[in-house]
Every structure is written in C-alpha cells, then in structure tokens.
Amino acid sequence: MPLSFEGVLADRTTWRLDNCSIGRSMETIGTRSSMLILREAFYGTTRFDDFVRRTKIGDAIVAARLKDLTDIGVFTKQPYREPGRRTRYEYLLTEKGQDLFPAVFALMQWGNKHLQGEDGGPLRLVERGTGEPVVIGARTASGRDVVPEDLAIVAHGDWADPQRG
C-alpha cells in the first residue's frame, strides 16, 4: 500500500524532508481544539461564545486558537454589534480556511468507519437534495478516483533539481 517515490526521490536515503507540508500543516492547525473550531465553522458557527459552547473548550483556549487561525489567514474577523451591546467579532472562514474542508471531513469519515462501531458515527456527509453519501478521497485533477497504489510522489520546484544537495 505505500506510495512510490520517483525521480530524484526514488532513493530515500539521499534526501530528507525538513520542510514537510504535512508537518507544517500539523504545526499550524493540528491541535484538537483547532480541528473542533474548524468543524464548527463548517457547521456555520461564527461567534466566539458559540465556539466555546459548541466545542466545550474553555474561553482562553478558544480565544488563543481563533487568534492563531486568524493570524495565519484561516479566519477573518468581522465586527458585529447587537443593539445595546458593545461591538464584537464573528469569525468567517477565508478561502484558505474553506480549503481545509476535505481534511476536516476526511477525519470525520475515518472516525465514522474506524472509531464508531459498525453503524458509523452520529453524523454523515451527504449531498443535499439526493441524500447520497459523500466520500472524501484521492482523485486526479481530471476527476478519476485513485488508490494509494496508483500514486507516486515526485519532487517539485527546487527539489526536482538532481543537483540539489
């Protein structure tokens, strides 16, 4: 089932990946609290108090995660004001945040299959209107489904230079 490495990457003993995109992504958004906040954002939550209530995470941690996620551009803050109250902010997913959709829902899909028993989890992702289950998976740019055995990892950019050292 492993992916294959091709080109300058074929001999894994000759290179190491210090700037791994998976590692950087996990450093950026890989905490449980960040993932629960992202889940809630995809479910439509935008206000701080609602993030706290729905994630059951303390105010300080939610505030820190929202600040971090806003600082890196996953959320944008927009002011709102209810009559007779002070100005507050709601948190809206940016394009960068919306691009996390497959990652968040792939985790839900995996958890439903492997952690929730035979019946799956309490929630399922389906196409609105048809009710057909949605499956998050690997697909080519042209839309063809692929499995790990079909895939190869190749060098990109400066990494594709065989003289890189």
PDB file of C-alpha atoms in Angstrom:
ATOM      1  CA  MET A   1       0.000   0.000   0.000  1.00  0.00           C
ATOM      2  CA  PRO A   2       2.877   2.504   0.254  1.00  0.00           C
ATOM      3  CA  LEU A   3       3.130   5.323  -2.210  1.00  0.00           C
ATOM      4  CA  SER A   4       6.063   5.140  -4.575  1.00  0.00           C
ATOM      5  CA  PHE A   5       8.759   7.768  -4.917  1.00  0.00           C
ATOM      6  CA  GLU A   6      10.038   8.629  -8.370  1.00  0.00           C
ATOM      7  CA  GLY A   7      12.847  10.602  -9.971  1.00  0.00           C
ATOM      8  CA  VAL A   8      15.315  12.258  -7.576  1.00  0.00           C
ATOM      9  CA  LEU A   9      13.222  10.959  -4.673  1.00  0.00           C
ATOM     10  CA  ALA A  10      13.493   7.275  -5.627  1.00  0.00           C
ATOM     11  CA  ASP A  11      16.420   6.678  -3.254  1.00  0.00           C
ATOM     12  CA  ARG A  12      15.037   7.863   0.085  1.00  0.00           C
ATOM     13  CA  THR A  13      18.451   7.530   1.728  1.00  0.00           C
ATOM     14  CA  THR A  14      19.749  10.501  -0.276  1.00  0.00           C
ATOM     15  CA  TRP A  15      17.273  13.106   0.944  1.00  0.00           C
ATOM     16  CA  ARG A  16      15.379  14.242   3.996  1.00  0.00           C
ATOM     17  CA  LEU A  17      12.342  16.387   4.160  1.00  0.00           C
ATOM     18  CA  ASP A  18      12.901  19.216   6.644  1.00  0.00           C
ATOM     19  CA  ASN A  19      10.139  21.392   5.213  1.00  0.00           C
ATOM     20  CA  CYS A  20       7.374  18.783   5.027  1.00  0.00           C
ATOM     21  CA  SER A  21       3.959  20.238   4.142  1.00  0.00           C
ATOM     22  CA  ILE A  22       2.212  17.658   6.331  1.00  0.00           C
ATOM     23  CA  GLY A  23       4.401  18.588   9.295  1.00  0.00           C
ATOM     24  CA  ARG A  24       3.916  22.302   8.696  1.00  0.00           C
ATOM     25  CA  SER A  25       0.150  21.834   8.387  1.00  0.00           C
ATOM     26  CA  MET A  26       0.008  19.934  11.670  1.00  0.00           C
ATOM     27  CA  GLU A  27       2.094  22.612  13.391  1.00  0.00           C
ATOM     28  CA  THR A  28      -0.329  25.211  12.083  1.00  0.00           C
ATOM     29  CA  ILE A  29      -3.739  23.630  12.628  1.00  0.00           C
ATOM     30  CA  GLY A  30      -3.104  20.216  14.137  1.00  0.00           C
ATOM     31  CA  THR A  31      -4.456  20.677  17.651  1.00  0.00           C
ATOM     32  CA  ARG A  32      -7.702  19.044  18.728  1.00  0.00           C
ATOM     33  CA  SER A  33      -9.112  22.436  19.671  1.00  0.00           C
ATOM     34  CA  SER A  34      -8.298  23.898  16.252  1.00  0.00           C
ATOM     35  CA  MET A  35      -9.958  20.978  14.488  1.00  0.00           C
ATOM     36  CA  LEU A  36     -13.097  21.290  16.619  1.00  0.00           C
ATOM     37  CA  ILE A  37     -13.243  25.022  15.905  1.00  0.00           C
ATOM     38  CA  LEU A  38     -12.869  24.289  12.188  1.00  0.00           C
ATOM     39  CA  ARG A  39     -15.606  21.660  12.424  1.00  0.00           C
ATOM     40  CA  GLU A  40     -17.908  24.214  13.996  1.00  0.00           C
ATOM     41  CA  ALA A  41     -17.017  26.839  11.397  1.00  0.00           C
ATOM     42  CA  PHE A  42     -18.025  24.399   8.640  1.00  0.00           C
ATOM     43  CA  TYR A  43     -21.256  23.769  10.550  1.00  0.00           C
ATOM     44  CA  GLY A  44     -21.965  27.517  10.476  1.00  0.00           C
ATOM     45  CA  THR A  45     -20.663  28.745  13.828  1.00  0.00           C
ATOM     46  CA  THR A  46     -19.182  32.255  13.629  1.00  0.00           C
ATOM     47  CA  ARG A  47     -19.348  33.777  17.111  1.00  0.00           C
ATOM     48  CA  PHE A  48     -16.882  33.302  19.941  1.00  0.00           C
ATOM     49  CA  ASP A  49     -19.428  32.313  22.599  1.00  0.00           C
ATOM     50  CA  ASP A  50     -20.924  29.746  20.232  1.00  0.00           C
ATOM     51  CA  PHE A  51     -17.482  28.229  19.525  1.00  0.00           C
ATOM     52  CA  VAL A  52     -16.929  27.899  23.280  1.00  0.00           C
ATOM     53  CA  ARG A  53     -20.360  26.393  23.887  1.00  0.00           C
ATOM     54  CA  ARG A  54     -20.354  24.006  20.938  1.00  0.00           C
ATOM     55  CA  THR A  55     -16.771  22.742  21.331  1.00  0.00           C
ATOM     56  CA  LYS A  56     -16.920  22.572  25.150  1.00  0.00           C
ATOM     57  CA  ILE A  57     -13.434  24.110  25.217  1.00  0.00           C
ATOM     58  CA  GLY A  58     -12.563  26.904  27.640  1.00  0.00           C
ATOM     59  CA  ASP A  59     -12.669  30.581  26.698  1.00  0.00           C
ATOM     60  CA  ALA A  60      -8.895  31.055  26.884  1.00  0.00           C
ATOM     61  CA  ILE A  61      -8.108  28.145  24.558  1.00  0.00           C
ATOM     62  CA  VAL A  62     -10.810  29.097  22.041  1.00  0.00           C
ATOM     63  CA  ALA A  63      -9.558  32.701  22.077  1.00  0.00           C
ATOM     64  CA  ALA A  64      -5.963  31.563  21.522  1.00  0.00           C
ATOM     65  CA  ARG A  65      -6.892  29.163  18.703  1.00  0.00           C
ATOM     66  CA  LEU A  66      -9.124  31.725  16.969  1.00  0.00           C
ATOM     67  CA  LYS A  67      -6.311  34.282  17.191  1.00  0.00           C
ATOM     68  CA  ASP A  68      -3.801  31.798  15.759  1.00  0.00           C
ATOM     69  CA  LEU A  69      -6.146  30.703  12.979  1.00  0.00           C
ATOM     70  CA  THR A  70      -6.972  34.326  12.163  1.00  0.00           C
ATOM     71  CA  ASP A  71      -3.282  35.315  12.176  1.00  0.00           C
ATOM     72  CA  ILE A  72      -2.477  32.637   9.592  1.00  0.00           C
ATOM     73  CA  GLY A  73      -5.453  33.595   7.421  1.00  0.00           C
ATOM     74  CA  VAL A  74      -7.811  30.666   8.037  1.00  0.00           C
ATOM     75  CA  PHE A  75     -10.407  33.043   9.517  1.00  0.00           C
ATOM     76  CA  THR A  76     -11.161  36.691   9.033  1.00  0.00           C
ATOM     77  CA  LYS A  77     -12.761  38.761  11.775  1.00  0.00           C
ATOM     78  CA  GLN A  78     -15.781  40.921  11.053  1.00  0.00           C
ATOM     79  CA  PRO A  79     -17.333  43.274  13.584  1.00  0.00           C
ATOM     80  CA  TYR A  80     -20.972  42.996  14.560  1.00  0.00           C
ATOM     81  CA  ARG A  81     -22.998  44.772  17.187  1.00  0.00           C
ATOM     82  CA  GLU A  82     -26.238  43.715  18.765  1.00  0.00           C
ATOM     83  CA  PRO A  83     -28.496  46.595  19.884  1.00  0.00           C
ATOM     84  CA  GLY A  84     -27.400  47.997  23.233  1.00  0.00           C
ATOM     85  CA  ARG A  85     -24.222  45.914  23.346  1.00  0.00           C
ATOM     86  CA  ARG A  86     -20.570  46.508  22.594  1.00  0.00           C
ATOM     87  CA  THR A  87     -19.010  45.694  19.235  1.00  0.00           C
ATOM     88  CA  ARG A  88     -17.858  42.094  18.981  1.00  0.00           C
ATOM     89  CA  TYR A  89     -16.383  39.990  16.201  1.00  0.00           C
ATOM     90  CA  GLU A  90     -17.511  36.993  14.276  1.00  0.00           C
ATOM     91  CA  TYR A  91     -15.072  34.624  12.615  1.00  0.00           C
ATOM     92  CA  LEU A  92     -15.593  33.690   8.991  1.00  0.00           C
ATOM     93  CA  LEU A  93     -13.636  31.109   7.045  1.00  0.00           C
ATOM     94  CA  THR A  94     -11.459  32.564   4.305  1.00  0.00           C
ATOM     95  CA  GLU A  95     -10.674  30.697   1.090  1.00  0.00           C
ATOM     96  CA  LYS A  96      -7.629  29.320   2.908  1.00  0.00           C
ATOM     97  CA  GLY A  97      -9.927  28.052   5.661  1.00  0.00           C
ATOM     98  CA  GLN A  98     -12.504  26.663   3.244  1.00  0.00           C
ATOM     99  CA  ASP A  99      -9.719  24.698   1.564  1.00  0.00           C
ATOM    100  CA  LEU A 100      -9.468  22.671   4.788  1.00  0.00           C
ATOM    101  CA  PHE A 101     -12.900  21.159   4.086  1.00  0.00           C
ATOM    102  CA  PRO A 102     -11.586  17.843   2.683  1.00  0.00           C
ATOM    103  CA  ALA A 103      -9.131  17.412   5.581  1.00  0.00           C
ATOM    104  CA  VAL A 104     -11.762  18.043   8.258  1.00  0.00           C
ATOM    105  CA  PHE A 105     -14.381  15.799   6.697  1.00  0.00           C
ATOM    106  CA  ALA A 106     -11.868  13.072   5.807  1.00  0.00           C
ATOM    107  CA  LEU A 107     -11.201  12.864   9.552  1.00  0.00           C
ATOM    108  CA  MET A 108     -14.932  12.559  10.206  1.00  0.00           C
ATOM    109  CA  GLN A 109     -15.198   9.845   7.542  1.00  0.00           C
ATOM    110  CA  TRP A 110     -12.240   7.955   9.031  1.00  0.00           C
ATOM    111  CA  GLY A 111     -13.642   8.275  12.565  1.00  0.00           C
ATOM    112  CA  ASN A 112     -17.072   7.067  11.434  1.00  0.00           C
ATOM    113  CA  LYS A 113     -15.506   3.990   9.851  1.00  0.00           C
ATOM    114  CA  HIS A 114     -12.840   3.089  12.399  1.00  0.00           C
ATOM    115  CA  LEU A 115     -13.869   4.542  15.757  1.00  0.00           C
ATOM    116  CA  GLN A 116     -17.657   4.475  15.894  1.00  0.00           C
ATOM    117  CA  GLY A 117     -18.561   0.813  15.531  1.00  0.00           C
ATOM    118  CA  GLU A 118     -20.498  -0.898  12.775  1.00  0.00           C
ATOM    119  CA  ASP A 119     -23.161   1.768  12.408  1.00  0.00           C
ATOM    120  CA  GLY A 120     -20.676   4.615  11.978  1.00  0.00           C
ATOM    121  CA  GLY A 121     -20.799   7.977  13.681  1.00  0.00           C
ATOM    122  CA  PRO A 122     -23.686  10.206  14.646  1.00  0.00           C
ATOM    123  CA  LEU A 123     -23.298  12.399  11.553  1.00  0.00           C
ATOM    124  CA  ARG A 124     -22.874  11.686   7.869  1.00  0.00           C
ATOM    125  CA  LEU A 125     -21.974  13.968   4.999  1.00  0.00           C
ATOM    126  CA  VAL A 126     -24.481  13.655   2.155  1.00  0.00           C
ATOM    127  CA  GLU A 127     -25.342  15.580  -0.967  1.00  0.00           C
ATOM    128  CA  ARG A 128     -28.164  17.995  -0.269  1.00  0.00           C
ATOM    129  CA  GLY A 129     -31.230  17.070  -2.289  1.00  0.00           C
ATOM    130  CA  THR A 130     -30.289  13.484  -3.098  1.00  0.00           C
ATOM    131  CA  GLY A 131     -29.086  12.260   0.281  1.00  0.00           C
ATOM    132  CA  GLU A 132     -26.305  10.365  -1.471  1.00  0.00           C
ATOM    133  CA  PRO A 133     -23.315   9.834   0.858  1.00  0.00           C
ATOM    134  CA  VAL A 134     -20.277  11.961   0.043  1.00  0.00           C
ATOM    135  CA  VAL A 135     -16.901  10.239   0.151  1.00  0.00           C
ATOM    136  CA  ILE A 136     -13.707  12.209   0.648  1.00  0.00           C
ATOM    137  CA  GLY A 137     -10.834  10.560  -1.211  1.00  0.00           C
ATOM    138  CA  ALA A 138      -7.946  10.848  -3.615  1.00  0.00           C
ATOM    139  CA  ARG A 139      -8.828  11.989  -7.109  1.00  0.00           C
ATOM    140  CA  THR A 140      -6.786  13.118 -10.113  1.00  0.00           C
ATOM    141  CA  ALA A 141      -7.171  16.666 -11.398  1.00  0.00           C
ATOM    142  CA  SER A 142      -9.399  15.254 -14.160  1.00  0.00           C
ATOM    143  CA  GLY A 143     -11.695  13.648 -11.571  1.00  0.00           C
ATOM    144  CA  ARG A 144     -10.671   9.990 -11.683  1.00  0.00           C
ATOM    145  CA  ASP A 145     -10.614   8.182  -8.303  1.00  0.00           C
ATOM    146  CA  VAL A 146      -7.259   6.664  -7.355  1.00  0.00           C
ATOM    147  CA  VAL A 147      -5.952   4.421  -4.567  1.00  0.00           C
ATOM    148  CA  PRO A 148      -2.542   4.755  -2.878  1.00  0.00           C
ATOM    149  CA  GLU A 149      -1.046   2.011  -5.068  1.00  0.00           C
ATOM    150  CA  ASP A 150      -1.786   4.208  -8.110  1.00  0.00           C
ATOM    151  CA  LEU A 151       0.132   7.172  -6.712  1.00  0.00           C
ATOM    152  CA  ALA A 152       3.717   8.383  -6.832  1.00  0.00           C
ATOM    153  CA  ILE A 153       5.369  11.241  -5.010  1.00  0.00           C
ATOM    154  CA  VAL A 154       7.623  13.318  -7.244  1.00  0.00           C
ATOM    155  CA  ALA A 155       9.876  16.247  -6.495  1.00  0.00           C
ATOM    156  CA  HIS A 156       8.560  19.736  -7.196  1.00  0.00           C
ATOM    157  CA  GLY A 157      10.302  23.072  -7.692  1.00  0.00           C
ATOM    158  CA  ASP A 158      13.882  23.179  -6.395  1.00  0.00           C
ATOM    159  CA  TRP A 159      13.513  19.626  -5.155  1.00  0.00           C
ATOM    160  CA  ALA A 160      13.252  18.400  -8.756  1.00  0.00           C
ATOM    161  CA  ASP A 161      16.862  19.519  -9.417  1.00  0.00           C
ATOM    162  CA  PRO A 162      19.055  16.380  -9.263  1.00  0.00           C
ATOM    163  CA  GLN A 163      21.969  18.596  -8.168  1.00  0.00           C
ATOM    164  CA  ARG A 164      20.084  19.691  -5.043  1.00  0.00           C
ATOM    165  CA  GLY A 165      22.043  18.731  -2.008  1.00  0.00           C
TER     166      GLY A 165
END
